[in-house]
Structure formats: structure tokens, C-alpha cells
XYZ file of C-alpha atoms in Angstrom:
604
model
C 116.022 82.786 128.297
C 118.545 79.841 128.056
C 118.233 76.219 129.216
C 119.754 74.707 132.187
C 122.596 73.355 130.144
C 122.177 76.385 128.113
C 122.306 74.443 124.780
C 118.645 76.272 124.001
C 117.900 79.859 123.989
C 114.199 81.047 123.381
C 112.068 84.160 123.113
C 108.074 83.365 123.609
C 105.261 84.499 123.644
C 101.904 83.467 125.255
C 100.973 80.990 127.949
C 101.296 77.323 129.546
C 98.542 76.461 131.143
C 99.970 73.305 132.729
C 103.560 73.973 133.183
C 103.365 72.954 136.542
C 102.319 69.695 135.876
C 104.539 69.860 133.164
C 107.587 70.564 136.200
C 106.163 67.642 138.155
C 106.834 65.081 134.987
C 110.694 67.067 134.577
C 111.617 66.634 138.712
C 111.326 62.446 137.703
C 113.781 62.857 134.979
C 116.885 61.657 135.962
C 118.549 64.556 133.678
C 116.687 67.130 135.895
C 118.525 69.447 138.012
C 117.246 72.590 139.886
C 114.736 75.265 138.722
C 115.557 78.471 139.046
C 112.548 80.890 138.641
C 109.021 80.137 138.538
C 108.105 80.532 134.856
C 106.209 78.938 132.330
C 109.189 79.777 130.094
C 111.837 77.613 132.497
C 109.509 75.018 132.113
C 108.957 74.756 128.701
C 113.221 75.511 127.957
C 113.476 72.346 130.285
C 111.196 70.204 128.362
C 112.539 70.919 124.983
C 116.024 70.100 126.243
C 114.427 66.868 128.119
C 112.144 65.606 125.569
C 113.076 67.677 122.049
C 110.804 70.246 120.442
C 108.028 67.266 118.975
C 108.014 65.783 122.717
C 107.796 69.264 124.657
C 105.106 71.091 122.299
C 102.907 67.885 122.677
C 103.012 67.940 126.470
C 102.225 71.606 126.699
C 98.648 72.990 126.508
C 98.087 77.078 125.444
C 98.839 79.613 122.929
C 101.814 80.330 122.028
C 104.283 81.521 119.364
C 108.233 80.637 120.013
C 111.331 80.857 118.460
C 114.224 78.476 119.914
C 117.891 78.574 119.062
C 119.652 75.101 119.261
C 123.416 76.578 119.695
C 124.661 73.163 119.244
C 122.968 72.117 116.058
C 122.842 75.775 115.139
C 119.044 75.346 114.047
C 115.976 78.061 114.785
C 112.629 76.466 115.708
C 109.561 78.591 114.870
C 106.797 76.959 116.455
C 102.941 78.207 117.346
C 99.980 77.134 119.289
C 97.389 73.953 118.177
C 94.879 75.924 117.336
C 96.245 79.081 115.768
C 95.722 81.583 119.099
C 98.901 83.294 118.686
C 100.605 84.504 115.138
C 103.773 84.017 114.152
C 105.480 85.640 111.162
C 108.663 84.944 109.199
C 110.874 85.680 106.106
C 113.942 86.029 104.299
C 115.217 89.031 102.924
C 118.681 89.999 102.142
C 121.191 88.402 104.291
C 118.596 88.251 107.225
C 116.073 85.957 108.011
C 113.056 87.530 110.011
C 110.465 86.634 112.265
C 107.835 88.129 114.812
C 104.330 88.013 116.189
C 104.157 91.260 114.133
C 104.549 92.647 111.153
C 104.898 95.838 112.322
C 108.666 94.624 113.833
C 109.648 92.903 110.562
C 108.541 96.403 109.008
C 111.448 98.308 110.905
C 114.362 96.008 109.374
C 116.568 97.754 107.427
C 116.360 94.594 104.184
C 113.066 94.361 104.735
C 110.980 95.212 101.647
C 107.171 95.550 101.788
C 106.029 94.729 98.356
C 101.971 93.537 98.065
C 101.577 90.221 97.379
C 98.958 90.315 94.871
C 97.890 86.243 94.997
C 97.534 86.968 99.357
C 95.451 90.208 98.302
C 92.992 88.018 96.108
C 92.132 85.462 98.695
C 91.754 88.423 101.148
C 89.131 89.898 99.032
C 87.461 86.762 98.921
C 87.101 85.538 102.893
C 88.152 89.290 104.296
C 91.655 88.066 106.002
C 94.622 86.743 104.615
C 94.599 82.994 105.031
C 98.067 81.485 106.386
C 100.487 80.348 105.097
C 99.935 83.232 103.173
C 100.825 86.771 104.116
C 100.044 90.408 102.272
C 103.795 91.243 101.944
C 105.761 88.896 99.179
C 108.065 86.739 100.915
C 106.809 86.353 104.101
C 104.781 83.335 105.483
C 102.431 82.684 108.415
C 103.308 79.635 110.285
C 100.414 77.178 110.015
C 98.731 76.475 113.447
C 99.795 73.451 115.199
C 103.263 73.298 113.233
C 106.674 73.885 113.843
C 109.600 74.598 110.970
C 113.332 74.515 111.272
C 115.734 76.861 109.666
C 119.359 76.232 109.185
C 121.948 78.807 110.066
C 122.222 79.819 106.439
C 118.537 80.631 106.678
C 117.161 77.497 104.569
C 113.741 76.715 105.670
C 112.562 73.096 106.251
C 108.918 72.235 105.346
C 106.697 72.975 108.663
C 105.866 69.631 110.625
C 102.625 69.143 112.380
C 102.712 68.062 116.161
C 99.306 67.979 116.629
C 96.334 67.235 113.465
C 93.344 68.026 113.725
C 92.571 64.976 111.349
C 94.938 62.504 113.173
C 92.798 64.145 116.279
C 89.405 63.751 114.513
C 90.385 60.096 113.695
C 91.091 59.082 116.886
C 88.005 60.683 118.511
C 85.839 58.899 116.321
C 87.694 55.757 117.519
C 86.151 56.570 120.734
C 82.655 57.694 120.389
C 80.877 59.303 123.313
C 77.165 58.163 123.770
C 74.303 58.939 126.087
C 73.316 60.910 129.144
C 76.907 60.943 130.266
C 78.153 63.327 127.543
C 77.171 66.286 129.730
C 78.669 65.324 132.733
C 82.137 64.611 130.478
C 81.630 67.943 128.775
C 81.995 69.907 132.287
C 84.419 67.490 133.558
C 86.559 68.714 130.225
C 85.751 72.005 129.503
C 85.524 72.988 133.056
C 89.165 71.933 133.537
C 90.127 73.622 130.485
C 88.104 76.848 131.917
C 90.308 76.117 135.568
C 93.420 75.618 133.859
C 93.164 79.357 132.233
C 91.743 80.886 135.182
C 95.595 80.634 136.458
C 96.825 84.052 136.777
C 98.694 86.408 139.129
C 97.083 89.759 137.596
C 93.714 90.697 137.082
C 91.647 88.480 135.587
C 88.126 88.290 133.534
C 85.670 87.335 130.989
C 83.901 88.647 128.344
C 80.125 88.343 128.173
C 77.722 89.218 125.364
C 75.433 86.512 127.166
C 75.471 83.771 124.089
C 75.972 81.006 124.919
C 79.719 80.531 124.711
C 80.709 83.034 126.355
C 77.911 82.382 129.428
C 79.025 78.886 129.494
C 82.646 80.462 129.951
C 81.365 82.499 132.937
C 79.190 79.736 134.822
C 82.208 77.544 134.880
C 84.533 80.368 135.824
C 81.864 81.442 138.985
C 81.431 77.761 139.839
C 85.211 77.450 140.187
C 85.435 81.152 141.940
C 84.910 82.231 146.016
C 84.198 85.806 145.081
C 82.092 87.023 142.099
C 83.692 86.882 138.455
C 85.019 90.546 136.539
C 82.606 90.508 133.216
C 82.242 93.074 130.668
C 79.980 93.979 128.171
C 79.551 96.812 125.185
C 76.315 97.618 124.407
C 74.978 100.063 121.376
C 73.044 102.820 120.830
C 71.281 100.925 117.777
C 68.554 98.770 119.246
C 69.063 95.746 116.199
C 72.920 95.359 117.255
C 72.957 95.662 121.231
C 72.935 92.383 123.638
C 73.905 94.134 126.178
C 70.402 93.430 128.176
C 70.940 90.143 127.826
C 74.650 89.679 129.175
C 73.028 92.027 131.886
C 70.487 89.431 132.933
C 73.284 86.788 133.067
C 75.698 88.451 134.777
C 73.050 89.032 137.634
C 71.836 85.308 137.578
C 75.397 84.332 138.161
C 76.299 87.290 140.624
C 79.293 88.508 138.610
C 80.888 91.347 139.173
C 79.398 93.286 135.813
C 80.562 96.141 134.128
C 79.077 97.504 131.080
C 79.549 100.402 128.873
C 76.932 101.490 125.946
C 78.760 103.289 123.163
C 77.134 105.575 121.144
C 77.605 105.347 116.688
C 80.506 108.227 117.213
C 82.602 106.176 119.608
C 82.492 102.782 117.996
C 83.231 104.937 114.527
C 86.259 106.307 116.114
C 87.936 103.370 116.480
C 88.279 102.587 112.034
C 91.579 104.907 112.149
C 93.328 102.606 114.425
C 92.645 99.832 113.092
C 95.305 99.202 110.066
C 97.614 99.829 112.623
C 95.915 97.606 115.446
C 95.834 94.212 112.561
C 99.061 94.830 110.845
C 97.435 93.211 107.508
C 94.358 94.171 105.809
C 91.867 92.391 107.622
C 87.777 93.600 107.235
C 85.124 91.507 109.664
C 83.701 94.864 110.651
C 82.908 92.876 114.198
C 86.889 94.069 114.248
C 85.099 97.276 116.084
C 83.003 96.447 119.039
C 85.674 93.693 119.491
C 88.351 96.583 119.971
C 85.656 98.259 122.444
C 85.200 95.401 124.867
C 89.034 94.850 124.820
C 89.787 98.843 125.287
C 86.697 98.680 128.439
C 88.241 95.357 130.365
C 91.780 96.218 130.231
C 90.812 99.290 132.432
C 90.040 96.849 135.077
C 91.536 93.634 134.278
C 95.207 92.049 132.611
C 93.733 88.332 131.004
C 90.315 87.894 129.593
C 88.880 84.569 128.751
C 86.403 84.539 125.728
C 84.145 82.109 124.350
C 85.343 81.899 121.167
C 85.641 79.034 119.157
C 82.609 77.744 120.363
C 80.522 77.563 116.973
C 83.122 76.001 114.774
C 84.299 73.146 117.668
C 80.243 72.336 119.255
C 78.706 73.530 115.654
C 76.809 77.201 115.887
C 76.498 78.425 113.303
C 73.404 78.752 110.367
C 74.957 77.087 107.728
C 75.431 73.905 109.783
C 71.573 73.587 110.358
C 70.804 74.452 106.965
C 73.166 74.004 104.335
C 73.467 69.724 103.881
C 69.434 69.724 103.749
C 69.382 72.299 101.653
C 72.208 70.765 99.099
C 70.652 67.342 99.236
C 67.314 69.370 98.061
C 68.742 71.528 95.423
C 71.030 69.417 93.928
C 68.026 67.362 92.036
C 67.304 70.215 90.796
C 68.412 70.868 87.184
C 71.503 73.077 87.505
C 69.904 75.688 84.732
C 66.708 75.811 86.643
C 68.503 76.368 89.735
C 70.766 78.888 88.575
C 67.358 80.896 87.324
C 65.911 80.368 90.729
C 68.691 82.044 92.159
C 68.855 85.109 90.006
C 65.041 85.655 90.876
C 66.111 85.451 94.501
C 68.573 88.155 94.050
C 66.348 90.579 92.354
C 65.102 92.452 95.109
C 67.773 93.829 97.692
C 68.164 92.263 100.695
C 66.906 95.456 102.431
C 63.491 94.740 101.097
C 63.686 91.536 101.427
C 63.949 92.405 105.329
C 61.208 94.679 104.729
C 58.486 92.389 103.301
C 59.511 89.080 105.410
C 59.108 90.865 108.727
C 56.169 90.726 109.458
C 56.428 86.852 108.197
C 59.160 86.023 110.446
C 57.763 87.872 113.379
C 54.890 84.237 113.281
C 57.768 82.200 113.445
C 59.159 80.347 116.198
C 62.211 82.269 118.225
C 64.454 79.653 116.683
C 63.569 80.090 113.141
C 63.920 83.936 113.546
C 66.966 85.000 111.795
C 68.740 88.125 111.601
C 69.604 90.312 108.187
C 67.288 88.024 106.379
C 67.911 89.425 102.870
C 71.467 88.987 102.673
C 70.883 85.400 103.832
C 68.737 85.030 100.934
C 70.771 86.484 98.674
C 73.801 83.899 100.052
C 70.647 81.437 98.898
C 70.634 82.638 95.680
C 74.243 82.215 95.382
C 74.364 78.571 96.764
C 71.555 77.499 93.809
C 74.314 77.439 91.226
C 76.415 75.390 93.280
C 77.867 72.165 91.869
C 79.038 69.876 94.542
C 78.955 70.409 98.487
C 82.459 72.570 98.517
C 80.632 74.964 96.053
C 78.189 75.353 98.558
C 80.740 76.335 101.484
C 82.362 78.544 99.513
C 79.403 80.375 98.025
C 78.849 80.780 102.229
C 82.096 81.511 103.373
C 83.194 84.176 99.981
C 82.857 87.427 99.803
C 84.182 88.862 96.085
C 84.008 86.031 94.150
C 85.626 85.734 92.232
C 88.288 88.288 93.486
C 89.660 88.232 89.881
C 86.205 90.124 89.179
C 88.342 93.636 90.840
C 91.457 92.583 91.329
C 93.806 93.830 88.355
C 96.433 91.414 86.958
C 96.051 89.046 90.879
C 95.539 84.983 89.923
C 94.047 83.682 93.502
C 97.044 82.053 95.013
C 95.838 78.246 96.072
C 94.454 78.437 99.296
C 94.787 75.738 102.081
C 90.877 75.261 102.608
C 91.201 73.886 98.922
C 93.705 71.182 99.661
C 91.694 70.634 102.669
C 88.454 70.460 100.277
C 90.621 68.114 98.504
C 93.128 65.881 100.749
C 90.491 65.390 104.272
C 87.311 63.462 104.101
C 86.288 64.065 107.752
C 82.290 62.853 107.560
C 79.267 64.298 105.795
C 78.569 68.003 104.858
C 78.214 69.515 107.949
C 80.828 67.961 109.519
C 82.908 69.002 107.126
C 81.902 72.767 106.650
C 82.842 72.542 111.121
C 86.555 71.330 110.000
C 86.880 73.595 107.565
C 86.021 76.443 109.361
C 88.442 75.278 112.598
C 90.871 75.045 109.997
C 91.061 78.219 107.991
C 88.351 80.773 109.486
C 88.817 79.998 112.839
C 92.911 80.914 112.973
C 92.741 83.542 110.241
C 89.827 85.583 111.094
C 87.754 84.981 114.582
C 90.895 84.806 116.860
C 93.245 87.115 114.806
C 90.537 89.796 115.491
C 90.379 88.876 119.503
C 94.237 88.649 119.448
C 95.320 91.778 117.552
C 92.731 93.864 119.596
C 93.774 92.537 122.707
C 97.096 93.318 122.193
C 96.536 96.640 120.835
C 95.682 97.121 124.545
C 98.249 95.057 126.202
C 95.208 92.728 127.354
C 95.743 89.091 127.568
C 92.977 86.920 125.950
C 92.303 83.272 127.032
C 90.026 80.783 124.620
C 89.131 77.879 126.514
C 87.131 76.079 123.936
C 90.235 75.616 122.207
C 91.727 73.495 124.974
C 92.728 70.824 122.810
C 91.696 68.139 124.742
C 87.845 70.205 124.239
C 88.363 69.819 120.652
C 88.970 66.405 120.499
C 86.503 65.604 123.489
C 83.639 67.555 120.766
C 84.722 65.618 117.983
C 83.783 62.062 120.093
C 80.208 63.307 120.372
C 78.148 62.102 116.966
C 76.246 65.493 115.130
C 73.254 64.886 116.728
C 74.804 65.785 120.224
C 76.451 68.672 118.101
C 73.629 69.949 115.548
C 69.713 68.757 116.570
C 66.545 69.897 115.524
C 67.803 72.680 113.511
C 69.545 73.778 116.987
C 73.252 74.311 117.075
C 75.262 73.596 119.934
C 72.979 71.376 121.380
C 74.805 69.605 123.860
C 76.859 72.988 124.865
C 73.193 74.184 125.680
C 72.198 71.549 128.071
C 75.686 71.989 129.952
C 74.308 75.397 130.317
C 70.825 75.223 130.861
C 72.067 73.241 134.308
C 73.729 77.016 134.902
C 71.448 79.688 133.787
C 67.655 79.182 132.996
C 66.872 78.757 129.574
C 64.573 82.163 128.745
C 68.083 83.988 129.403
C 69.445 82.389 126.240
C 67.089 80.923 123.870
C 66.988 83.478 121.231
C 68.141 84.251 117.695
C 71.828 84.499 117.069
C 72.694 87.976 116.815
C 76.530 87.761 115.737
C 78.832 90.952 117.186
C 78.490 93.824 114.897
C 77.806 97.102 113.774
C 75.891 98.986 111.198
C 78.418 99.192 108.424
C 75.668 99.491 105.907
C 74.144 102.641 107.808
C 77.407 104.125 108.349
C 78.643 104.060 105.001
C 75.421 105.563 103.790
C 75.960 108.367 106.674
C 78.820 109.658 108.295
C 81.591 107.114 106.890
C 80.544 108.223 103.136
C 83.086 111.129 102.552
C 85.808 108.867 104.654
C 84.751 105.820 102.071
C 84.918 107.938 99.029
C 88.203 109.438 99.152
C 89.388 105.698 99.375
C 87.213 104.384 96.431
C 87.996 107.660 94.125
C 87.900 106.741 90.430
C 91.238 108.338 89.788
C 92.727 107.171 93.373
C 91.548 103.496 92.319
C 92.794 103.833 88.408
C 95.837 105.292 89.499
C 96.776 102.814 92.439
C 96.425 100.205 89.969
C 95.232 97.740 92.506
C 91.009 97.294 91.855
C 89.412 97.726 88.812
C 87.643 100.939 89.726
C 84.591 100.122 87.285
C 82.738 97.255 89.872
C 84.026 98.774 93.093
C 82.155 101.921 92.017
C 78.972 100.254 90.570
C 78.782 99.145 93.974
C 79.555 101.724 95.698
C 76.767 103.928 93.982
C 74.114 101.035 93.962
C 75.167 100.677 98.223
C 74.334 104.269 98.078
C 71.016 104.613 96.198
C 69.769 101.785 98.530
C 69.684 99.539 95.724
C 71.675 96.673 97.330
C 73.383 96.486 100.302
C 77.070 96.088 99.718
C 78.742 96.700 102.911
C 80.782 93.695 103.141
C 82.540 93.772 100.355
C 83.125 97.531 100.461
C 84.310 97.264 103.851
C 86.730 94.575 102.270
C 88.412 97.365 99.737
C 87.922 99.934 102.319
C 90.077 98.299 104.787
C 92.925 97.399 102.338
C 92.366 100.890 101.420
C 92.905 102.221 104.711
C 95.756 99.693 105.368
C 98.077 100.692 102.350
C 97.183 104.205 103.296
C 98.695 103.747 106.958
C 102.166 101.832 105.046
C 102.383 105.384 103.054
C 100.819 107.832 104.705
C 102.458 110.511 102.320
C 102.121 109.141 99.089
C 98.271 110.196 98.780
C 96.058 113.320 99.785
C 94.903 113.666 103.305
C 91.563 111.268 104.429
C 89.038 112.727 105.869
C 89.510 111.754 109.597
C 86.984 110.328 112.038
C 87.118 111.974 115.019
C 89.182 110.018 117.558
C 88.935 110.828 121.618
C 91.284 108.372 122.943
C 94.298 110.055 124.418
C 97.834 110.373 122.850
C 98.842 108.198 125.229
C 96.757 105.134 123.902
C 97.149 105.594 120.298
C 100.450 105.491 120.913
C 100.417 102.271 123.047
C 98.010 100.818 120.025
């Protein structure tokens, strides 16, 4: 589309929430002339020619990727959302210089060339997604969230510029604390007009609801702002240990939504693994990747925009490691680091499988609170953390998987990651405070709302994250931790806010997390899929992984010594990913049996 004066041409993708509001502010504008359409696209063409790119991108609120064309400076603007919602892509290569929301459409360019970069594969083996800027293919970058870059017409690219920081927005929340009984009433006032804002639509709309509490919150604000009964949805599964269903049941009937739930059993949710390399473009292996694909596949048969709770753990503080890991650092760290480090080996002598064996009937005393899921591999993460050095030791020994990657990875130095010049460059507060910026700042963008976006789109569903308002973020970051983090209770305030909603024995309970029996699988009906990707001479002959670890652990995953599931599922899925680029260039993979129709693979 081009500007009024037609000095601006863009092509975008996403949503503004507020571009009416946005059209109120342009009508005062003495430059203003007439609209003609009714788009959030007009708008924002309008404000960029009114106000520049820096003025127009800090007006706006939603996600969004864009790419302007200035014809009279003869400059391209990439730009993309605050919080990283939508992805944007670019390169040079040849005489062209490329960009897209996908890879898949930089792919089909004739100069394109799709060499591994080997630095981007190490850091994916460590936090199982490739962190922006970085991409897997050499010579092509991920635009950091909240940024926008220039490139001249001769394709020279300009460093990215930030128009909104999540420091600079940290700061000045802090400048403004928020104390007392009146942070509840402020957190509806805010996050209900975030949840208002997105509940805009002319299609279909919905929510997901596993019946958490972030996505229950999202729902009790949506009915309270609805005349007729909110579209939720729900998978449930077969396996009793991973299936919430009940629960998002119970709340969908205390809030009269309109409910729809479907239980899948172990050979539907296993059908969707082939699509996926297709579905996320880069190798990307949080096997929640699955049921997420599910719920998205079940509501876009009834509805065109979801909202989803996410982001609610790393902007109101949810998960474990915040209630655990700066009281457990300011214990261990007295300890003498050889002591500790022996402590931790002893820890990691029995598997976490019988660790979960002996400590149930232990945790079954405990209060609900206290009971925590996959116990043993939590313990084993323990045993990790006890040889930590300083506080950023700790979060990493949470937040890696292979570490390091160097360990399998043949010939790959770790490329420098931006959570280390984060670790480095931002003192934001004490340790949990700081684990909750670094995860809205690198795990947040690359992993939780890549795998909501790419399966979303996979199924031409729109997805909507109100906790990622910005003005939510910055509203969170005004309340001190205790409103945040209490009593070894995460999301605290967030809970109150709902608790005036839905009664509290609907959602007291142990965090569950989204997922699927990996481990099981791998043991069962994934094992002749799994090993045809981790063959000894596939793996020697790829040259990629050492194949000496990945099949230690491989065999030792299937002897029931150890449970190894994430970090096969981490070589599995780059695995499966180079074997979708070159589908010829090895023998034939077992297949999983697949039921969808032609006609949706093909739209995925």
C-alpha cells in the first residue's frame, strides 16, 4: 500500500490494536487529508509519513513485522513488534537483499544459498531455538524485537535502533512504583484494556484455555467485556499426567463460555512431528511445539483470531526458578565450590525416573503448592546449579540444555549470544528479577511465542497475546517482587485479579506446563523414527554431531537409565529439519502416520 502523498510504500504484517485512536490524533494534523479505506495499514502509512518511522512505531500498540520503502530517500525500513510477536527475517545474497516473515520465501530466491550456520546451530542445541539476531542459515539475521534497521538502496545495512527498551521501560517503571490495595484494581484497569483492545475483530474470534491462570485471566476479562458467551478451546490427552483438560472444563462452565474441547489420543498428537520442520522453518525442539499445533489446528475450525495467555510467567513471574533459584544461590554459594560440585554429582546418580519413583509418595504429604511435576529432572537441574559460580551460572544451568553444545557439536564455537551481553551490559535488580528480564528478553521472543506464532500460521489462525500489551509490561514492572513472587507463589498479584473471577479451588494447583510424553514416545513408537535420524553412520557421515555422546544417550534413554528426552528431541528436530531442506539426499524415514487431509498439509 502507498501513502497519501505516496512518498511510502509498505507491505505488513500483523495488527494495530489502536489505529483508530491512532486516526483520531492524524484528523488534528494540519498535514492530514482524507482516508480512504478503513485499515490499520492506512493508518499506520499515514503516521509514518506524519510523524517518521521512530514517532509512528511508538504510537502504535500490536504485533507486527513491516517493511517500508521511502521512494524519496530511497531507504527500506525493516521494523517488528515490542515484544517479539511477529518474526521478521532478512539477508543479503548476491545482488539481492532479502527479507520475509519466513524463511521458507527467502528459500525460493534464485541467489539464495542455504548453508548451516554452525555458531546459530550451537546455541540452538543449547536453549532448543535459535536465539535472534541469529538465524540457522549463514547470512541471514532475525530482527531484534522492538527494533527497526535501515538499508540503503545498495543494500548496506544500518545497525538496528530500538524504539522501545525494555530497560529504558524498566527504569522508568521503577520511577513510579505501584503500592497497596490499589494494584489490583490498576491491573484490570490495564490489562483489561489491553484484553478489549485485542478483542477488536471483524472475523471469528476466541481464546485458548488450558485453565492456568493466564490464560483464565484472559477469558474472565474477555466474558466480562462480552454480551454473549466467549469461543474457548481446549486439547486434552489420553495420558492422565499431561491432560488439563478437566480443569479448563470447570472454568469454562464457571464463566459460561462457549467451550469446545477435543481429547487426542498418543497417535494423533504423534502425527503431527512430520509437519513440523516445515510448520517452524528453523530447527526449533520445545516438544510443547505439539499440543500447541493441536489447539491451533481445533480453533481455527471455528474461529479466525485467538487470544492466548502467554507471556504471563516471564512479565507477572511464574515460573519455578523464580521462587526457588535466588534462595537457593544465596544458600549454596557458602558452600565450598568442591563440596558443592560433589553434592551435585551424588544428586545425579540416580535417574530422574527413580527419583520420581521414590519421592512420590513424599511429595504426595506435601502441600498442593510444593507439589511439583517431573521431580527428578528438577533435581537433576539441582545438581547442575551446585557447581555454579555466580548467579548467571545459575540461569544458565536452568535455562541450557547441551551444555556445552561444543560437547556434540563438531568443529561449531557457540556464537555470542545476546542473553550474555544482557548478563553483562543490564543490571535490572536482584536475581529473580533478573532471571524475569532475561527470559522476556531472549526466551520469551525466541521460543514461547515463535511456537504460538508458527503454529498459528501453519493454520492461517491469528493469535493475540495480551500480556504483552506494552503498557502491561511496564504497568508489571511498577509492582515491587513481592506483588510479583510471594510466599513461594508466583504470579501473586495476577492471582488475586483472578480469584475476584473464578473461585480459587478451580486454579490452585501445581503447574503442569503444556506437554507431551516425549520420553515414553521415544522409548515406544517414535524409536525406529528416532533411530534412523541418530544412525552412527548417518551422524558420522553428516558430519554435524559427534555421533559418540548422542548415542550414549540415546542407548542409556533407552535402557531407562536416564531420561534424555530433551536433548534428543533437540538433535532429533534438527535432524528432521535438514531432512525436510533435502529430502533426497538421505534414505527414506520411517513415517508417522499422518490423517490430516492433502488439503491441510498443503496449506501447512
Amino acid at each position: 500500500m502507498r501513502s497519501p502523498h505516496e512518498r511510502f510504500v509498505i507491505t505488513f504484517n500483523g495488527e494495530i490494536y489502536n489505529h483508530l485512536s491512532v486516526r483520531q490524533e492524524l484528523e488534528k494534523t494540519s498535514s492530514f487529508g482524507a482516508w480512504r479505506g478503513h485499515s490499520d495499514t492506512e493508518t499506520l502509512l499515514a503516521a509514518i509519513e506524519a510523524w517518521g518511522v521512530q514517532g509512528a512505531l511508538g504510537r502504535c500498540v500490536g504485533m507486527f513485522a513491516l517493511a517500508v520503502w521511502d521512494r524519496q530517500e530511497r531507504r527500506l525500513i525493516l521494523a517488528r513488534d515490542r515484544c517479539g510477536e511477529k518474526p521478521l527475517y532478512y539477508g543479503r545474497f548476491g545482488g539481492a537483499f532479502l527479507f520475509a516473515s519466513e524463511l521458507k520465501a527467502l528459500r525460493v530466491h534464485p541467489e539464495f544459498r542455504g548453508h548451516v550456520d554452525h555458531g546459530a546451530l550451537a546455541l540452538y542445541l543449547r536453549h532448543n531455538y535459535v536465539p535472534d539476531p541469529y538465524c540457522i542459515y549463514s547470512g541471514v539475521a532475525k530482527l531484534p524485537a522492538g527494533s527497526y534497521v535501515e538499508v540503503d538502496a545498495a543494500g548496506n545495512v544500518g545497525e538496528a535502533v530500538a524504539y522501545w527498551s525494555a530497560v529504558r521501560a524498566i527504569d522508568a517503571s521503577r520511577a513510579d512504583p505501584l503500592q497497596g490495595p490499589g494494584a489490583i484494581d490498576e491491573l484490570e484497569r490495564v490489562l483489561g484494556d489491553a484484553v478489549a483492545g485485542q478483542m477488536m475483530a471483524d472475523v471469528p474470534l476466541g481464546a485458548f484455555l488450558s485453565g492456568g491462570i493466564d490464560s483464565s485471566v484472559v477469558v474472565a476479562l474477555m466474558q466480562a467485556r462480552s454480551t454473549r458467551p466467549v469461543r474457548t478451546f481446549t486439547v486434552g490427552f489420553a495420558e492422565a499426567a499431561y491432560d488439563e483438560s478437566r480443569y479448563a472444563r470447570a472454568v469454562a462452565a464457571h464463566l459460561g463460555t462457549e467451550h469446545t474441547e477435543l481429547v487426542v489420543s498418543p497417535t494423533e498428537a504423534r502425527a503431527v512431528i512430520p509437519r513440523l520442520p516445515a510448520m517452524y522453518d528453523e530447527p526449533f525442539a520445545d516438544s510443547s511445539q505439539i499440543p500447541t499445533a493441536l489447539i491451533c489446528q481445533l480453533a481455527r475450525a471455528h474461529v479466525t483470531v485467538c487470544l492466548s495467555g502467554d507471556g504471563g510467567d516471564e512479565v507477572f513471574g511464574g515460573y519455578t526458578r523464580y521462587m526457588i533459584a535466588e534462595r537457593m544461590w544465596s544458600t549454596v554459594s557458602r558452600i565450598p565450590t568442591p563440596l558443592r560440585r560433589l553434592a551435585g554429582s551424588a544428586v545425579r546418580v540416580m535417574s530422574p525416573d527413580d527419583w520420581d519413583r521414590r519421592m512420590r509418595a513424599v511429595t504426595s504429604l506435601l502441600p498442593v503448592r510444593w507439589r511439583y511435576g517431573r521431580l527428578g529432572d528438577r533435581l537433576h537441574k539441582l545438581g547442575n546449579l551446585l557447581a555454579a559460580d555466580t548467579r548467571a551460572d545459575v540461569y544458565r544451568a536452568l535455562v541450557s540444555h547441551w551444555s556445552p553444545p561444543g560437547s556434540i557439536c563438531l568443529g561449531a564455537a557457540e556464537a555470542r549470544s545476546r542473553l550474555t551481553d544482557l548478563m553483562e551490559d543490564c543490571d535490572v535488580g536482584n536475581f529473580t528479577e533478573a532471571m524475569m528480564f532475561w527470559d522476556l528478553m531472549t526466551y520469551l521472543p525466541g521460543d514461547i511465542l515463535v511456537k504460538v506464532d508458527r503454529a498459528a500460521m501453519a493454520v492461517s489462525l491469528e493469535t493475540r497475546v495480551p500480556m504483552l500489551d506494552h503498557r502491561v509490561v511496564e504497568f508489571a514492572w511498577r509492582l515491587p517482587l513481592e506483588l510479583r513472587v510471594r510466599d513461594g507463589e508466583g504470579k501473586w498479584l495476577l492471582r488475586q485479579l483472578l480469584y475476584r473471577h473464578v473461585p480459587r479451588l478451580l486454579i490452585d494447583r501445581p503447574k503442569m506446563g503444556f506437554g507431551v510424553p516425549i520420553d515414553v514416545w521415544l522409548r515406544g513408537p517414535l524409536r525406529d523414527w528416532a533411530e534412523t535420524l541418530l544412525g552412527e553412520s548417518r551422524l558420522r557421515a553428516e558430519g554435524i554431531f559427534d555421533p559418540a555422546p548422542v548415542r550414549r544417550k540415546w542407548q542409556e534413554h533407552l535402557d531407562g537409565r536416564r531420561n534424555w528426552a530433551y536433548l534428543l528431541w533437540d538433535v532429533l528436530m534438527f535432524q528432521a529439519w535438514q531432512e525436510a531442506q533435502a529430502p533426497s539426499s538421505h534414505s527414506a524415514v520411517p513415517a508417522i502416520p499422518d490423517h490430516r487431509s492433502q488439503a491441510v498439509s498443503a496449506a501447512c
